[in-house]
Amino acid sequence: MRLRPLRSLPRVPRPSPLVPTSTQSPFCARASRSPAVPSGLSGAGPGHCAHLSQVAGPVDGGDPDPVVGFLNWCRRVGLELSPKVAVSRQGTVAGYGMVARESVQAGELLFVVPRAALLSQYTCSIGGLLERERGALQSQSGWVPLLLALLHELQAPASRWRPYFALWPELGRLEHPMFWPEEQRRCLLQGTGVPEAVEKDLANIRSEYHSIVLPFMEAHPDLFSLRVRSLELYHQLVALVMAYSFQEPLEEEEDEKEPNSPVMVPAADILNHLANHNANLEYSAVSGVLIGALSMIQAIVS
């Protein structure tokens, strides 16, 4: 089964099933072919990350080098990187990416991400509250709980994901068409259907923010500072989730159920997104075991 990157705002307003926060299933990554050295590793996930969002602020007591801070964080949370790969700005398409230090053979383990290191509505520090309030947080996109988790963790001084945020792009410099002036969208993308789709998404985002997200944050002022109560920031995080998050697919017998909620997967989201990719995230129900001969980078969930 394949972990799917999200590409556009879902339009079916039904909630996803809850996942127990105590589940400790690992994601594992393996190489598909022997990349040239140095080589950016590409995958089914989105591409590249850049700077710590200004919303989060500096990481108190952290390393001045974001990569050093991220690698130290990986060791603390049990995210294991192969010594054959590196997180770097060099040899990547843009910002931070994952590159091969030396020749990597097909099937070699590249990284393992424990489920506890994922950032989702279930693992965040307000997961209990989001679960209790899930009825009030239903929306057309189905992404409100994850977006509230991101809004909270970005400004929480003690957030365990702060070193991970250091590899995120600058939210104010995202290049999604939703941030283009309307005239530019219509001029450059006329006839593609994109301007109309973007306008519909923007209307849905505004409605979702004002009717659900902002009232929830105002009802919990101790959890959401004034600097994250912003429609502009909400737009930016929606674009981030579109480009950088993943979904665990349903099992075949669950095809009639709603899609699983999106999650942020550290390490996987700095793989470059290319059409001819050499990274493909998958998972298995067998703990710590890869099923079959794997030809690409794999992610395993037990």
Short mmCIF file of C-alpha atoms in Angstrom, two decimals, residues 43-276:
data_model
loop_
_atom_site.label_atom_id
_atom_site.label_comp_id
_atom_site.label_asym_id
_atom_site.label_seq_id
_atom_site.Cartn_x
_atom_site.Cartn_y
_atom_site.Cartn_z
CA GLY A 43 10.07 10.66 -4.17
CA ALA A 44 6.32 10.50 -4.17
CA GLY A 45 6.28 13.23 -1.58
CA PRO A 46 6.71 16.97 -2.15
CA GLY A 47 10.02 18.56 -2.77
CA HIS A 48 12.13 20.82 -0.74
CA CYS A 49 12.12 22.78 2.49
CA ALA A 50 13.84 26.03 3.33
CA HIS A 51 13.70 28.19 6.46
CA LEU A 52 12.03 28.17 9.86
CA SER A 53 8.74 30.01 9.68
CA GLN A 54 8.83 33.42 11.35
CA VAL A 55 5.69 32.36 13.19
CA ALA A 56 7.66 29.79 15.18
CA GLY A 57 10.46 32.15 16.07
CA PRO A 58 13.97 31.03 17.05
CA VAL A 59 14.47 27.64 18.63
CA ASP A 60 15.49 28.48 22.19
CA GLY A 61 18.74 26.78 23.12
CA GLY A 62 18.82 25.08 19.74
CA ASP A 63 21.65 24.70 17.26
CA PRO A 64 22.31 27.70 15.00
CA ASP A 65 22.67 25.31 12.05
CA PRO A 66 19.15 24.02 11.18
CA VAL A 67 20.55 20.74 9.82
CA VAL A 68 22.53 20.06 13.03
CA GLY A 69 19.44 20.84 15.08
CA PHE A 70 17.29 18.58 12.93
CA LEU A 71 19.77 15.68 13.12
CA ASN A 72 20.00 16.03 16.91
CA TRP A 73 16.21 16.01 17.04
CA CYS A 74 16.13 12.87 14.88
CA ARG A 75 18.31 11.06 17.40
CA ARG A 76 16.07 12.15 20.28
CA VAL A 77 12.84 10.99 18.65
CA GLY A 78 14.24 7.78 17.17
CA LEU A 79 14.22 8.86 13.52
CA GLU A 80 17.10 6.91 12.00
CA LEU A 81 18.97 8.12 8.91
CA SER A 82 21.37 5.92 6.99
CA PRO A 83 25.00 7.15 7.06
CA LYS A 84 24.84 6.99 3.26
CA VAL A 85 22.42 9.92 3.03
CA ALA A 86 22.61 13.50 4.21
CA VAL A 87 20.28 16.46 4.68
CA SER A 88 21.80 19.31 2.72
CA ARG A 89 21.25 22.40 0.60
CA GLN A 90 23.85 21.26 -1.93
CA GLY A 91 22.78 18.95 -4.73
CA THR A 92 19.08 19.65 -4.19
CA VAL A 93 16.50 21.41 -6.33
CA ALA A 94 15.84 24.13 -3.77
CA GLY A 95 16.29 24.60 -0.04
CA TYR A 96 17.00 21.52 2.07
CA GLY A 97 16.80 18.06 0.56
CA MET A 98 18.09 14.52 1.00
CA VAL A 99 21.18 13.53 -0.99
CA ALA A 100 23.30 10.40 -1.29
CA ARG A 101 26.79 10.65 0.22
CA GLU A 102 27.90 7.53 -1.62
CA SER A 103 26.49 4.87 -3.92
CA VAL A 104 23.28 3.38 -2.53
CA GLN A 105 22.17 -0.06 -3.64
CA ALA A 106 18.54 -0.86 -4.40
CA GLY A 107 16.74 -2.07 -1.29
CA GLU A 108 19.09 -0.41 1.22
CA LEU A 109 17.44 1.15 4.24
CA LEU A 110 17.65 4.94 4.04
CA PHE A 111 15.58 6.11 6.99
CA VAL A 112 13.09 4.95 9.60
CA VAL A 113 10.51 7.32 11.06
CA PRO A 114 8.63 6.17 14.19
CA ARG A 115 4.96 7.07 14.23
CA ALA A 116 5.47 9.17 17.35
CA ALA A 117 7.66 11.53 15.27
CA LEU A 118 4.87 12.22 12.78
CA LEU A 119 3.04 15.51 13.24
CA SER A 120 -0.69 14.99 13.05
CA GLN A 121 -3.92 15.79 14.85
CA TYR A 122 -3.31 12.66 16.92
CA THR A 123 0.33 13.14 17.93
CA CYS A 124 0.28 16.90 18.62
CA SER A 125 0.14 18.20 22.18
CA ILE A 126 -3.54 19.19 21.83
CA GLY A 127 -4.58 15.87 20.29
CA GLY A 128 -6.95 15.08 23.15
CA LEU A 129 -8.78 18.37 22.73
CA LEU A 130 -9.01 17.96 18.95
CA GLU A 131 -10.48 14.48 19.42
CA ARG A 132 -13.05 15.69 21.95
CA GLU A 133 -14.08 18.53 19.65
CA ARG A 134 -13.93 16.57 16.39
CA GLY A 135 -17.66 16.99 15.77
CA ALA A 136 -17.33 20.78 15.82
CA LEU A 137 -14.23 20.65 13.60
CA GLN A 138 -15.79 18.86 10.64
CA SER A 139 -15.28 20.76 7.40
CA GLN A 140 -15.36 20.44 3.64
CA SER A 141 -11.62 19.84 3.42
CA GLY A 142 -11.36 17.49 6.41
CA TRP A 143 -8.02 19.13 7.22
CA VAL A 144 -9.06 21.46 10.06
CA PRO A 145 -7.70 19.28 12.92
CA LEU A 146 -4.25 18.97 11.30
CA LEU A 147 -4.17 22.70 10.51
CA LEU A 148 -5.08 23.56 14.10
CA ALA A 149 -2.35 21.20 15.27
CA LEU A 150 0.15 23.05 13.06
CA LEU A 151 -1.06 26.46 14.22
CA HIS A 152 -0.62 25.41 17.85
CA GLU A 153 2.75 23.68 17.49
CA LEU A 154 4.26 26.50 15.41
CA GLN A 155 3.88 29.01 18.25
CA ALA A 156 4.26 26.66 21.22
CA PRO A 157 7.69 27.38 22.82
CA ALA A 158 7.99 23.78 24.01
CA SER A 159 6.81 22.10 20.81
CA ARG A 160 8.78 18.90 20.23
CA TRP A 161 8.77 19.56 16.46
CA ARG A 162 10.55 22.94 16.54
CA PRO A 163 13.81 21.59 15.02
CA TYR A 164 11.72 19.97 12.28
CA PHE A 165 10.12 23.34 11.51
CA ALA A 166 13.60 24.71 10.84
CA LEU A 167 13.61 22.80 7.53
CA TRP A 168 10.22 24.12 6.46
CA PRO A 169 9.91 26.68 3.65
CA GLU A 170 9.35 30.33 4.45
CA LEU A 171 5.57 30.37 4.53
CA GLY A 172 5.43 33.87 3.07
CA ARG A 173 7.32 32.75 -0.04
CA LEU A 174 5.22 29.80 -1.14
CA GLU A 175 4.52 29.96 -4.88
CA HIS A 176 1.12 28.30 -5.08
CA PRO A 177 -1.25 30.05 -7.56
CA MET A 178 -3.55 30.90 -4.65
CA PHE A 179 -0.98 33.56 -3.69
CA TRP A 180 -0.81 35.13 -7.16
CA PRO A 181 -2.81 38.30 -7.87
CA GLU A 182 -6.15 37.38 -9.41
CA GLU A 183 -5.34 39.18 -12.69
CA GLN A 184 -2.08 37.26 -13.00
CA ARG A 185 -3.85 33.94 -12.49
CA ARG A 186 -6.45 34.75 -15.13
CA CYS A 187 -3.88 36.08 -17.61
CA LEU A 188 -1.32 33.29 -17.30
CA LEU A 189 -3.63 30.33 -16.64
CA GLN A 190 -6.64 31.22 -18.77
CA GLY A 191 -8.32 28.16 -20.24
CA THR A 192 -6.69 25.70 -17.82
CA GLY A 193 -9.46 25.68 -15.23
CA VAL A 194 -6.91 26.58 -12.55
CA PRO A 195 -8.15 30.14 -11.87
CA GLU A 196 -11.69 28.87 -11.25
CA ALA A 197 -10.45 26.02 -9.04
CA VAL A 198 -8.27 28.40 -7.03
CA GLU A 199 -11.12 30.85 -6.52
CA LYS A 200 -13.33 28.03 -5.26
CA ASP A 201 -10.58 26.83 -2.91
CA LEU A 202 -9.99 30.36 -1.59
CA ALA A 203 -13.70 30.79 -0.88
CA ASN A 204 -13.77 27.44 0.95
CA ILE A 205 -10.66 28.33 2.95
CA ARG A 206 -12.10 31.70 4.01
CA SER A 207 -15.38 30.08 5.03
CA GLU A 208 -13.61 27.30 6.93
CA TYR A 209 -11.36 29.76 8.75
CA HIS A 210 -14.06 32.21 9.82
CA SER A 211 -16.72 29.64 10.69
CA ILE A 212 -14.61 26.93 12.40
CA VAL A 213 -10.93 27.72 12.89
CA LEU A 214 -10.98 31.27 14.26
CA PRO A 215 -13.86 30.60 16.72
CA PHE A 216 -11.99 27.52 18.01
CA MET A 217 -8.76 29.49 18.52
CA GLU A 218 -10.64 32.33 20.24
CA ALA A 219 -12.29 29.79 22.54
CA HIS A 220 -8.82 28.54 23.56
CA PRO A 221 -6.66 31.70 23.83
CA ASP A 222 -4.19 29.90 26.09
CA LEU A 223 -3.35 27.50 23.25
CA PHE A 224 -3.27 29.90 20.29
CA SER A 225 -1.39 33.20 20.48
CA LEU A 226 -2.62 36.25 18.60
CA ARG A 227 0.13 35.90 16.00
CA VAL A 228 -1.35 32.66 14.63
CA ARG A 229 -4.93 33.96 14.43
CA SER A 230 -4.48 35.04 10.85
CA LEU A 231 -6.32 34.13 7.64
CA GLU A 232 -3.11 34.79 5.72
CA LEU A 233 -1.19 32.26 7.82
CA TYR A 234 -4.06 29.79 7.47
CA HIS A 235 -3.85 30.15 3.66
CA GLN A 236 -0.13 29.45 3.85
CA LEU A 237 -0.56 26.33 5.98
CA VAL A 238 -3.25 24.99 3.64
CA ALA A 239 -0.76 25.35 0.78
CA LEU A 240 1.91 23.62 2.89
CA VAL A 241 -0.40 20.70 3.63
CA MET A 242 -1.31 20.48 -0.08
CA ALA A 243 2.34 20.20 -1.05
CA TYR A 244 4.10 18.47 1.84
CA SER A 245 1.72 16.12 3.66
CA PHE A 246 0.88 12.46 3.12
CA GLN A 247 -2.11 10.18 3.63
CA GLU A 248 -2.08 6.55 4.66
CA PRO A 249 -4.40 4.79 2.19
CA LEU A 250 -7.25 2.66 3.35
CA GLU A 251 -7.05 -1.12 3.23
CA GLU A 252 -8.92 -2.76 0.33
CA GLU A 253 -11.76 -3.81 2.61
CA GLU A 254 -12.08 -0.20 3.82
CA ASP A 255 -12.60 1.35 0.38
CA GLU A 256 -16.06 2.62 1.34
CA LYS A 257 -14.69 4.58 4.30
CA GLU A 258 -13.50 8.16 4.26
CA PRO A 259 -9.82 8.88 3.44
CA ASN A 260 -7.42 8.97 6.35
CA SER A 261 -6.42 12.40 7.65
CA PRO A 262 -3.22 13.96 6.29
CA VAL A 263 -0.02 13.80 8.34
CA MET A 264 3.36 15.54 8.19
CA VAL A 265 6.20 13.01 7.79
CA PRO A 266 9.66 14.38 8.75
CA ALA A 267 12.47 13.26 6.41
CA ALA A 268 9.99 12.05 3.77
CA ASP A 269 8.90 15.61 3.01
CA ILE A 270 12.40 16.75 2.04
CA LEU A 271 12.58 14.22 -0.78
CA ASN A 272 12.44 16.03 -4.11
CA HIS A 273 9.22 15.58 -6.04
CA LEU A 274 10.06 14.63 -9.62
CA ALA A 275 8.03 12.87 -12.31
CA ASN A 276 10.81 10.31 -12.79
#
